[in-house]
mmCIF file of C-alpha atoms in Angstrom:
data_model
loop_
_atom_site.group_PDB
_atom_site.id
_atom_site.type_symbol
_atom_site.label_atom_id
_atom_site.label_comp_id
_atom_site.label_asym_id
_atom_site.label_seq_id
_atom_site.Cartn_x
_atom_site.Cartn_y
_atom_site.Cartn_z
ATOM 1 C CA MET A 1 -26.147 4.929 18.203
ATOM 2 C CA VAL A 2 -23.948 8.040 18.497
ATOM 3 C CA VAL A 3 -22.895 9.875 15.367
ATOM 4 C CA ILE A 4 -19.124 10.388 15.573
ATOM 5 C CA GLY A 5 -18.679 11.942 12.185
ATOM 6 C CA SER A 6 -20.897 13.313 9.427
ATOM 7 C CA GLY A 7 -21.188 12.066 5.898
ATOM 8 C CA VAL A 8 -20.033 15.324 4.311
ATOM 9 C CA LEU A 9 -16.892 13.785 2.844
ATOM 10 C CA ALA A 10 -18.333 10.799 1.064
ATOM 11 C CA GLY A 11 -21.900 10.149 2.066
ATOM 12 C CA TYR A 12 -20.979 7.834 4.934
ATOM 13 C CA VAL A 13 -21.711 8.019 8.648
ATOM 14 C CA TRP A 14 -19.436 6.353 11.204
ATOM 15 C CA LEU A 15 -21.463 5.162 14.175
ATOM 16 C CA VAL A 16 -20.567 3.701 17.554
ATOM 17 C CA PRO A 17 -23.098 1.702 19.604
ATOM 18 C CA THR A 18 -24.341 3.290 22.810
ATOM 19 C CA GLY A 19 -25.380 1.558 26.011
ATOM 20 C CA SER A 20 -22.842 -1.168 25.414
ATOM 21 C CA GLN A 21 -19.294 -2.072 26.480
ATOM 22 C CA SER A 22 -18.506 -2.723 22.831
ATOM 23 C CA THR A 23 -16.412 -0.166 21.019
ATOM 24 C CA ILE A 24 -16.780 -1.867 17.673
ATOM 25 C CA ALA A 25 -17.859 0.661 15.063
ATOM 26 C CA SER A 26 -19.667 0.132 11.792
ATOM 27 C CA LEU A 27 -19.999 2.189 8.666
ATOM 28 C CA THR A 28 -23.423 3.063 7.367
ATOM 29 C CA PRO A 29 -24.077 5.486 4.496
ATOM 30 C CA ASP A 30 -25.868 8.743 4.260
ATOM 31 C CA THR A 31 -28.880 7.448 2.305
ATOM 32 C CA ALA A 32 -29.067 10.679 0.336
ATOM 33 C CA ARG A 33 -25.902 9.592 -1.511
ATOM 34 C CA GLY A 34 -27.293 6.106 -2.242
ATOM 35 C CA VAL A 35 -24.475 4.031 -0.805
ATOM 36 C CA LEU A 36 -25.547 0.565 0.340
ATOM 37 C CA PRO A 37 -25.066 -0.272 4.046
ATOM 38 C CA LYS A 38 -22.283 -2.676 5.005
ATOM 39 C CA GLY A 39 -23.642 -6.201 4.576
ATOM 40 C CA SER A 40 -26.014 -5.089 1.850
ATOM 41 C CA GLU A 41 -23.488 -4.302 -0.859
ATOM 42 C CA VAL A 42 -22.416 -6.925 -3.393
ATOM 43 C CA PRO A 43 -19.992 -9.232 -1.549
ATOM 44 C CA ALA A 44 -16.404 -8.436 -2.347
ATOM 45 C CA ARG A 45 -15.638 -12.042 -3.230
ATOM 46 C CA THR A 46 -17.837 -11.800 -6.323
ATOM 47 C CA VAL A 47 -15.426 -9.270 -7.840
ATOM 48 C CA PRO A 48 -13.048 -11.085 -10.169
ATOM 49 C CA PRO A 49 -9.322 -10.375 -9.718
ATOM 50 C CA THR A 50 -7.674 -8.241 -12.350
ATOM 51 C CA ARG A 51 -5.497 -11.235 -13.285
ATOM 52 C CA LYS A 52 -6.203 -14.902 -12.753
ATOM 53 C CA PRO A 53 -3.449 -16.297 -10.547
ATOM 54 C CA THR A 54 -1.475 -19.168 -11.914
ATOM 55 C CA TYR A 55 1.341 -20.668 -9.942
ATOM 56 C CA THR A 56 4.342 -21.704 -12.029
ATOM 57 C CA GLY A 57 6.419 -23.021 -9.145
ATOM 58 C CA LYS A 58 8.696 -20.030 -9.290
ATOM 59 C CA CYS A 59 8.456 -16.296 -8.670
ATOM 60 C CA ASP A 60 6.222 -14.539 -11.118
ATOM 61 C CA GLU A 61 4.130 -11.392 -11.221
ATOM 62 C CA ASN A 62 1.071 -13.203 -9.855
ATOM 63 C CA SER A 63 2.744 -13.722 -6.466
ATOM 64 C CA PRO A 64 0.867 -11.580 -3.926
ATOM 65 C CA TYR A 65 3.629 -11.299 -1.303
ATOM 66 C CA GLY A 66 6.363 -8.819 -0.633
ATOM 67 C CA PHE A 67 8.135 -6.587 1.873
ATOM 68 C CA THR A 68 8.652 -2.870 1.957
ATOM 69 C CA THR A 69 12.257 -2.089 2.815
ATOM 70 C CA VAL A 70 15.135 0.324 2.167
ATOM 71 C CA ASN A 71 17.604 -2.526 1.688
ATOM 72 C CA ALA A 72 17.345 -4.561 -1.487
ATOM 73 C CA ASP A 73 20.532 -6.602 -1.249
ATOM 74 C CA ALA A 74 21.948 -10.109 -1.088
ATOM 75 C CA THR A 75 20.673 -10.550 2.437
ATOM 76 C CA LEU A 76 17.152 -9.815 1.251
ATOM 77 C CA ILE A 77 17.454 -12.329 -1.554
ATOM 78 C CA ALA A 78 18.564 -15.031 0.840
ATOM 79 C CA LEU A 79 15.631 -14.331 3.147
ATOM 80 C CA TYR A 80 13.233 -14.252 0.212
ATOM 81 C CA ARG A 81 14.410 -17.625 -0.973
ATOM 82 C CA GLN A 82 13.717 -19.097 2.428
ATOM 83 C CA MET A 83 10.207 -17.697 2.434
ATOM 84 C CA GLY A 84 9.190 -17.971 -1.230
ATOM 85 C CA ILE A 85 8.694 -14.200 -1.556
ATOM 86 C CA CYS A 86 8.652 -12.636 -5.000
ATOM 87 C CA TRP A 87 8.107 -8.873 -4.653
ATOM 88 C CA VAL A 88 9.978 -6.058 -2.984
ATOM 89 C CA ARG A 89 8.727 -2.533 -2.539
ATOM 90 C CA TYR A 90 11.988 -0.588 -2.632
ATOM 91 C CA GLN A 91 12.004 2.867 -1.084
ATOM 92 C CA ILE A 92 14.427 5.420 -2.506
ATOM 93 C CA HIS A 93 13.995 9.186 -2.358
ATOM 94 C CA VAL A 94 14.043 11.188 -5.548
ATOM 95 C CA LYS A 95 16.053 13.928 -3.825
ATOM 96 C CA SER A 96 18.853 11.460 -3.108
ATOM 97 C CA MET A 97 19.138 10.805 -6.850
ATOM 98 C CA LEU A 98 19.310 14.414 -7.977
ATOM 99 C CA SER A 99 22.860 15.575 -8.485
ATOM 100 C CA GLY A 100 24.386 18.571 -10.264
ATOM 101 C CA GLY A 101 21.273 19.289 -12.247
ATOM 102 C CA GLY A 102 21.001 15.697 -13.387
ATOM 103 C CA ILE A 103 19.959 12.321 -12.032
ATOM 104 C CA TYR A 104 22.347 9.831 -10.410
ATOM 105 C CA TRP A 105 21.032 6.374 -11.271
ATOM 106 C CA GLY A 106 23.865 4.282 -9.805
ATOM 107 C CA THR A 107 22.149 3.048 -6.642
ATOM 108 C CA LEU A 108 18.899 2.203 -8.408
ATOM 109 C CA ASP A 109 20.729 0.595 -11.328
ATOM 110 C CA SER A 110 22.444 -1.776 -8.902
ATOM 111 C CA VAL A 111 19.228 -2.639 -7.075
ATOM 112 C CA VAL A 112 17.270 -3.256 -10.264
ATOM 113 C CA ALA A 113 20.035 -5.422 -11.714
ATOM 114 C CA LEU A 114 20.316 -7.484 -8.523
ATOM 115 C CA MET A 115 16.563 -8.010 -8.096
ATOM 116 C CA ASN A 116 16.061 -8.800 -11.784
ATOM 117 C CA SER A 117 18.841 -11.404 -11.690
ATOM 118 C CA ALA A 118 17.185 -13.010 -8.642
ATOM 119 C CA GLY A 119 13.744 -13.089 -10.273
ATOM 120 C CA ILE A 120 12.321 -10.684 -7.699
ATOM 121 C CA HIS A 121 9.756 -8.174 -8.914
ATOM 122 C CA LEU A 122 10.085 -4.480 -8.043
ATOM 123 C CA ASP A 123 7.573 -1.889 -6.913
ATOM 124 C CA VAL A 124 9.019 1.623 -6.545
ATOM 125 C CA PRO A 125 7.110 4.605 -5.097
ATOM 126 C CA ILE A 126 8.142 7.902 -6.679
ATOM 127 C CA GLN A 127 8.543 10.000 -3.542
ATOM 128 C CA CYS A 128 10.292 12.831 -1.723
ATOM 129 C CA PHE A 129 11.493 15.225 -4.418
ATOM 130 C CA GLN A 130 13.080 17.695 -1.950
ATOM 131 C CA GLY A 131 13.220 18.823 1.649
ATOM 132 C CA SER A 132 11.934 16.811 4.586
ATOM 133 C CA CYS A 133 10.220 13.600 3.588
ATOM 134 C CA PHE A 134 8.149 13.325 6.749
ATOM 135 C CA LYS A 135 7.603 16.550 8.721
ATOM 136 C CA THR A 136 6.421 18.892 5.987
ATOM 137 C CA PRO A 137 7.364 17.129 2.769
ATOM 138 C CA SER A 138 7.546 19.029 -0.503
ATOM 139 C CA ILE A 139 4.902 18.120 -3.056
ATOM 140 C CA PRO A 140 5.870 17.909 -6.728
ATOM 141 C CA THR A 141 3.862 19.696 -9.395
ATOM 142 C CA PRO A 142 2.184 17.546 -12.025
ATOM 143 C CA ALA A 143 4.920 18.637 -14.452
ATOM 144 C CA GLU A 144 7.687 17.617 -12.051
ATOM 145 C CA MET A 145 6.056 14.268 -11.446
ATOM 146 C CA ALA A 146 5.589 13.642 -15.179
ATOM 147 C CA SER A 147 9.220 14.541 -15.939
ATOM 148 C CA PHE A 148 10.766 12.214 -13.390
ATOM 149 C CA ALA A 149 8.202 9.454 -13.973
ATOM 150 C CA SER A 150 9.004 9.514 -17.659
ATOM 151 C CA GLN A 151 12.756 9.272 -17.045
ATOM 152 C CA ILE A 152 12.608 6.430 -14.524
ATOM 153 C CA ALA A 153 10.065 4.438 -16.538
ATOM 154 C CA THR A 154 12.064 4.871 -19.753
ATOM 155 C CA ARG A 155 15.280 3.797 -18.086
ATOM 156 C CA TYR A 156 13.737 0.687 -16.495
ATOM 157 C CA ASN A 157 11.277 -0.414 -19.203
ATOM 158 C CA GLY A 158 13.350 -3.528 -20.027
ATOM 159 C CA GLN A 159 14.331 -2.152 -23.437
ATOM 160 C CA ASN A 160 17.215 0.120 -22.673
ATOM 161 C CA GLY A 161 19.790 -2.061 -21.003
ATOM 162 C CA HIS A 162 19.035 -1.068 -17.397
ATOM 163 C CA GLY A 163 16.542 -3.752 -16.390
ATOM 164 C CA TYR A 164 12.882 -3.608 -15.520
ATOM 165 C CA ILE A 165 10.721 -2.135 -12.783
ATOM 166 C CA ASP A 166 7.339 -3.870 -12.639
ATOM 167 C CA SER A 167 5.339 -1.274 -10.749
ATOM 168 C CA PHE A 168 5.326 2.327 -9.597
ATOM 169 C CA GLU A 169 3.373 4.307 -7.052
ATOM 170 C CA ILE A 170 2.700 7.983 -7.500
ATOM 171 C CA GLY A 171 4.026 9.119 -4.146
ATOM 172 C CA ASN A 172 4.318 7.610 -0.720
ATOM 173 C CA GLU A 173 2.841 9.074 2.475
ATOM 174 C CA GLU A 174 3.765 12.727 1.813
ATOM 175 C CA TYR A 175 0.290 13.659 0.552
ATOM 176 C CA ASP A 176 -1.019 12.788 4.027
ATOM 177 C CA GLN A 177 2.025 14.100 5.962
ATOM 178 C CA ASN A 178 1.876 17.608 4.491
ATOM 179 C CA ARG A 179 -1.081 19.198 6.241
ATOM 180 C CA LYS A 180 -0.947 22.230 3.927
ATOM 181 C CA PHE A 181 -1.557 20.087 0.892
ATOM 182 C CA ALA A 182 -5.075 20.149 -0.511
ATOM 183 C CA ILE A 183 -5.923 16.543 -1.378
ATOM 184 C CA ASP A 184 -8.002 17.681 -4.375
ATOM 185 C CA ASP A 185 -4.666 18.618 -5.991
ATOM 186 C CA TYR A 186 -3.452 15.018 -5.927
ATOM 187 C CA GLY A 187 -5.536 13.809 -8.907
ATOM 188 C CA PRO A 188 -3.585 15.875 -11.484
ATOM 189 C CA ILE A 189 -0.290 14.609 -10.045
ATOM 190 C CA LEU A 190 -1.561 11.018 -10.232
ATOM 191 C CA LYS A 191 -2.665 11.469 -13.837
ATOM 192 C CA ALA A 192 0.566 13.109 -14.908
ATOM 193 C CA GLY A 193 2.667 10.284 -13.395
ATOM 194 C CA TYR A 194 0.434 7.529 -14.694
ATOM 195 C CA GLN A 195 0.412 8.809 -18.281
ATOM 196 C CA ALA A 196 4.171 9.404 -18.289
ATOM 197 C CA ILE A 197 4.918 5.878 -17.072
ATOM 198 C CA LYS A 198 2.483 4.172 -19.389
ATOM 199 C CA ALA A 199 3.931 6.048 -22.381
ATOM 200 C CA ALA A 200 7.424 4.820 -21.540
ATOM 201 C CA SER A 201 6.688 1.392 -20.026
ATOM 202 C CA PRO A 202 3.199 0.275 -21.080
ATOM 203 C CA HIS A 203 3.151 -2.980 -19.128
ATOM 204 C CA ALA A 204 4.268 -1.506 -15.791
ATOM 205 C CA GLN A 205 1.527 -1.167 -13.163
ATOM 206 C CA VAL A 206 0.890 2.248 -11.683
ATOM 207 C CA GLY A 207 -0.950 2.927 -8.467
ATOM 208 C CA MET A 208 -1.929 5.764 -6.201
ATOM 209 C CA TYR A 209 0.108 6.602 -3.156
ATOM 210 C CA GLY A 210 -0.334 4.592 0.047
ATOM 211 C CA THR A 211 -2.658 6.605 2.243
ATOM 212 C CA PHE A 212 -1.795 5.827 5.847
ATOM 213 C CA PRO A 213 -4.046 7.605 8.460
ATOM 214 C CA SER A 214 -6.264 5.224 10.323
ATOM 215 C CA ASN A 215 -9.183 7.692 10.359
ATOM 216 C CA PRO A 216 -11.767 6.495 7.796
ATOM 217 C CA PHE A 217 -12.743 10.056 7.040
ATOM 218 C CA ARG A 218 -9.301 10.720 5.650
ATOM 219 C CA THR A 219 -9.573 7.568 3.583
ATOM 220 C CA MET A 220 -12.915 8.743 2.227
ATOM 221 C CA ALA A 221 -11.567 12.215 1.482
ATOM 222 C CA VAL A 222 -8.613 10.854 -0.468
ATOM 223 C CA LEU A 223 -10.650 8.429 -2.591
ATOM 224 C CA GLU A 224 -13.536 10.801 -3.127
ATOM 225 C CA SER A 225 -11.134 13.436 -4.411
ATOM 226 C CA ILE A 226 -9.715 10.950 -6.947
ATOM 227 C CA PHE A 227 -12.920 9.358 -8.164
ATOM 228 C CA GLU A 228 -15.231 12.390 -8.000
ATOM 229 C CA ALA A 229 -12.894 14.375 -10.327
ATOM 230 C CA GLY A 230 -12.537 11.524 -12.798
ATOM 231 C CA PHE A 231 -9.029 10.392 -11.922
ATOM 232 C CA GLY A 232 -9.954 6.821 -11.045
ATOM 233 C CA GLN A 233 -8.946 5.656 -14.536
ATOM 234 C CA TYR A 234 -5.343 6.819 -13.888
ATOM 235 C CA MET A 235 -4.395 4.089 -11.437
ATOM 236 C CA ASP A 236 -4.155 0.318 -11.843
ATOM 237 C CA PHE A 237 -4.649 -0.214 -8.116
ATOM 238 C CA MET A 238 -5.786 1.579 -4.984
ATOM 239 C CA ASN A 239 -3.271 1.635 -2.164
ATOM 240 C CA PHE A 240 -3.176 1.977 1.622
ATOM 241 C CA HIS A 241 -0.923 1.450 4.603
ATOM 242 C CA TYR A 242 -2.211 -0.072 7.797
ATOM 243 C CA TYR A 243 -0.469 0.532 11.098
ATOM 244 C CA ASN A 244 -3.509 1.561 13.125
ATOM 245 C CA GLN A 245 -1.447 2.677 16.129
ATOM 246 C CA GLY A 246 -0.372 -0.901 16.810
ATOM 247 C CA LEU A 247 -3.914 -2.024 17.672
ATOM 248 C CA ASP A 248 -5.600 -5.373 17.059
ATOM 249 C CA PRO A 249 -6.570 -5.518 13.348
ATOM 250 C CA ARG A 250 -9.477 -7.842 14.001
ATOM 251 C CA VAL A 251 -11.714 -5.258 15.669
ATOM 252 C CA ASP A 252 -12.748 -1.604 15.430
ATOM 253 C CA ALA A 253 -11.034 -0.016 18.398
ATOM 254 C CA ASP A 254 -13.127 3.182 17.983
ATOM 255 C CA SER A 255 -14.528 5.451 15.284
ATOM 256 C CA THR A 256 -11.089 6.460 13.968
ATOM 257 C CA HIS A 257 -9.351 3.076 14.245
ATOM 258 C CA PRO A 258 -11.278 0.612 12.055
ATOM 259 C CA SER A 259 -10.427 -3.057 11.725
ATOM 260 C CA PHE A 260 -8.381 -4.143 8.744
ATOM 261 C CA ASP A 261 -11.451 -5.558 7.051
ATOM 262 C CA HIS A 262 -13.511 -2.428 7.534
ATOM 263 C CA LYS A 263 -10.644 -0.376 6.061
ATOM 264 C CA TRP A 264 -10.378 -2.232 2.763
ATOM 265 C CA GLN A 265 -14.103 -2.752 2.533
ATOM 266 C CA LEU A 266 -14.643 0.997 2.804
ATOM 267 C CA MET A 267 -12.202 1.591 -0.075
ATOM 268 C CA HIS A 268 -13.858 -1.084 -2.161
ATOM 269 C CA THR A 269 -17.328 0.359 -1.496
ATOM 270 C CA ILE A 270 -16.259 3.830 -2.615
ATOM 271 C CA ALA A 271 -14.634 2.537 -5.754
ATOM 272 C CA THR A 272 -17.743 0.455 -6.552
ATOM 273 C CA ARG A 273 -19.979 3.480 -6.241
ATOM 274 C CA TYR A 274 -17.924 5.214 -8.946
ATOM 275 C CA GLY A 275 -17.981 2.233 -11.298
ATOM 276 C CA PHE A 276 -14.641 0.724 -10.349
ATOM 277 C CA ALA A 277 -15.793 -2.440 -8.552
ATOM 278 C CA SER A 278 -12.960 -4.465 -10.075
ATOM 279 C CA LYS A 279 -10.253 -1.974 -9.098
ATOM 280 C CA PRO A 280 -7.804 -4.008 -6.954
ATOM 281 C CA ILE A 281 -6.187 -2.868 -3.719
ATOM 282 C CA TRP A 282 -2.551 -3.194 -2.758
ATOM 283 C CA VAL A 283 -1.578 -2.966 0.873
ATOM 284 C CA THR A 284 1.968 -1.647 0.490
ATOM 285 C CA GLU A 285 2.877 -1.237 4.160
ATOM 286 C CA ILE A 286 1.529 -3.096 7.181
ATOM 287 C CA GLY A 287 3.202 -4.066 10.405
ATOM 288 C CA TRP A 288 3.322 -4.090 14.231
ATOM 289 C CA PRO A 289 6.345 -2.948 16.205
ATOM 290 C CA LEU A 290 7.973 -4.906 18.959
ATOM 291 C CA ARG A 291 9.040 -1.669 20.675
ATOM 292 C CA PRO A 292 6.955 1.483 21.106
ATOM 293 C CA MET A 293 7.147 3.950 18.242
ATOM 294 C CA ASP A 294 5.756 7.423 17.863
ATOM 295 C CA GLY A 295 1.989 6.910 17.725
ATOM 296 C CA ARG A 296 2.229 3.130 17.807
ATOM 297 C CA SER A 297 1.931 0.746 20.702
ATOM 298 C CA ALA A 298 4.298 -2.217 20.967
ATOM 299 C CA VAL A 299 3.081 -5.793 20.638
ATOM 300 C CA THR A 300 4.589 -9.078 21.715
ATOM 301 C CA PRO A 301 6.427 -11.257 19.156
ATOM 302 C CA ASP A 302 3.530 -13.726 19.236
ATOM 303 C CA GLN A 303 1.012 -10.924 18.651
ATOM 304 C CA GLN A 304 3.061 -9.638 15.748
ATOM 305 C CA ALA A 305 2.969 -13.071 14.162
ATOM 306 C CA GLN A 306 -0.745 -13.473 14.850
ATOM 307 C CA TYR A 307 -1.723 -10.075 13.459
ATOM 308 C CA LEU A 308 0.412 -10.343 10.321
ATOM 309 C CA THR A 309 -0.927 -13.802 9.572
ATOM 310 C CA TYR A 310 -4.500 -12.618 10.179
ATOM 311 C CA VAL A 311 -4.332 -9.649 7.782
ATOM 312 C CA THR A 312 -2.591 -11.814 5.182
ATOM 313 C CA ASP A 313 -5.341 -14.393 5.348
ATOM 314 C CA GLN A 314 -8.059 -11.748 5.164
ATOM 315 C CA SER A 315 -6.312 -10.245 2.151
ATOM 316 C CA ALA A 316 -6.076 -13.619 0.454
ATOM 317 C CA ASN A 317 -9.786 -14.223 0.920
ATOM 318 C CA SER A 318 -10.978 -10.699 0.094
ATOM 319 C CA GLY A 319 -11.300 -11.064 -3.640
ATOM 320 C CA VAL A 320 -10.196 -7.433 -3.875
ATOM 321 C CA ILE A 321 -6.712 -7.149 -2.330
ATOM 322 C CA GLN A 322 -4.169 -8.179 -4.906
ATOM 323 C CA LYS A 323 -0.878 -7.772 -3.084
ATOM 324 C CA ILE A 324 0.381 -7.257 0.484
ATOM 325 C CA PHE A 325 3.807 -5.843 1.371
ATOM 326 C CA TRP A 326 4.699 -6.433 5.006
ATOM 327 C CA TYR A 327 6.781 -3.940 6.910
ATOM 328 C CA THR A 328 9.539 -4.958 7.294
ATOM 329 C CA ILE A 329 12.567 -7.235 6.887
ATOM 330 C CA ASP A 330 16.343 -6.797 6.344
ATOM 331 C CA TYR A 331 16.234 -3.487 8.183
ATOM 332 C CA GLY A 332 18.518 -3.795 11.246
ATOM 333 C CA TYR A 333 16.816 -3.161 14.563
ATOM 334 C CA GLN A 334 13.868 -1.235 13.136
ATOM 335 C CA PRO A 335 11.012 -2.140 15.561
ATOM 336 C CA ASN A 336 8.808 -3.742 12.876
ATOM 337 C CA ASN A 337 11.586 -5.961 11.505
ATOM 338 C CA ILE A 338 10.583 -9.630 11.636
ATOM 339 C CA TYR A 339 14.197 -10.783 11.191
ATOM 340 C CA PRO A 340 16.475 -8.451 13.164
ATOM 341 C CA PRO A 341 20.214 -9.129 13.509
ATOM 342 C CA SER A 342 19.503 -11.079 16.710
ATOM 343 C CA GLY A 343 17.506 -13.680 14.741
ATOM 344 C CA PRO A 344 14.100 -14.414 13.276
ATOM 345 C CA MET A 345 10.899 -13.485 15.137
ATOM 346 C CA PRO A 346 7.852 -15.852 15.232
ATOM 347 C CA ALA A 347 6.319 -13.774 12.432
ATOM 348 C CA PHE A 348 9.082 -14.887 10.062
ATOM 349 C CA TYR A 349 8.145 -18.553 10.517
ATOM 350 C CA ALA A 350 4.429 -17.828 10.509
ATOM 351 C CA LEU A 351 4.549 -15.961 7.213
ATOM 352 C CA LYS A 352 6.947 -18.496 5.685
ATOM 353 C CA GLU A 353 4.468 -21.228 6.413
ATOM 354 C CA TYR A 354 1.555 -19.211 5.100
ATOM 355 C CA VAL A 355 3.272 -18.523 1.793
ATOM 356 C CA ARG A 356 4.228 -22.215 1.475
ATOM 357 C CA SER A 357 0.583 -23.238 2.018
ATOM 358 C CA LYS A 358 -0.847 -20.601 -0.322
ATOM 359 C CA PRO A 359 1.729 -19.340 -2.908
ATOM 360 C CA VAL A 360 -0.973 -17.515 -4.847
ATOM 361 C CA TRP A 361 -4.525 -16.422 -4.076
#
């Protein structure tokens, strides 16, 4: 076995077999930190879900399925009704809402009203306060996060005439995108946002941001920084995005591109070590493009359907993953869109059938 990375970050070692054609990697721990090897830890399926799913025959909060999109409109509702989907992760930038020293709520008011009237549940990441949202995104201070989180949660707590947002995320991918940001500084931002939202909307769920790099050492660094400093109590769910450069999610391509199962199992193992074995995971972005994108290989329409169905089934059977938001739908000719203007892709029909066969987990 060849050591690809050390266990400095979290007490794990990522190993790749030598003398073999296989590139499948496996995680084993640095025994000094007392983490059980993969296969020796308590099986994930023994961890009870946070909430026991009950299917009522209509959309409710127990539904595990959704899409991440920038368009929450009548077209989305029509597609959702065809598929039996009940959640939308709606992306809107804070900076687009700031106007003249105040906050312009018009766009979000309309989205919340429309989704609430359709019985579709909302998850909204609080993201992009100013500047570029992707190249070198600005990071809010804990005070800035708390201030905006308090205002948005108060407005949409279901008690003030503006409707209800079911869930919030404290950030999106900016904490990974900004290479100057010290990840140890995220915990205070998470805590500030969590406490502000819970004070204004006690029943809303609040999660960490969706960490997106494939590299497991980044995943470990993010979660270790949260749990080691005692911030694990300030999130209702862990969160990650899985694009993995467009690779097959069923296998470990190499030491920095783990399979989908190894990714979520790593997160669950870290949480368990810190006493949070029942902390659920949300996968808030996952998809495969039909055309090449920066850092992502293209797949065929049939592969897209196969991969999305596979990760959905693995999520359903994990006992740990609570929700999955596919990326994406109702988004023009964006390469990941499973229903572009030209018509539905095989993934649309595959996921529709999966939801029909298993409306809750």
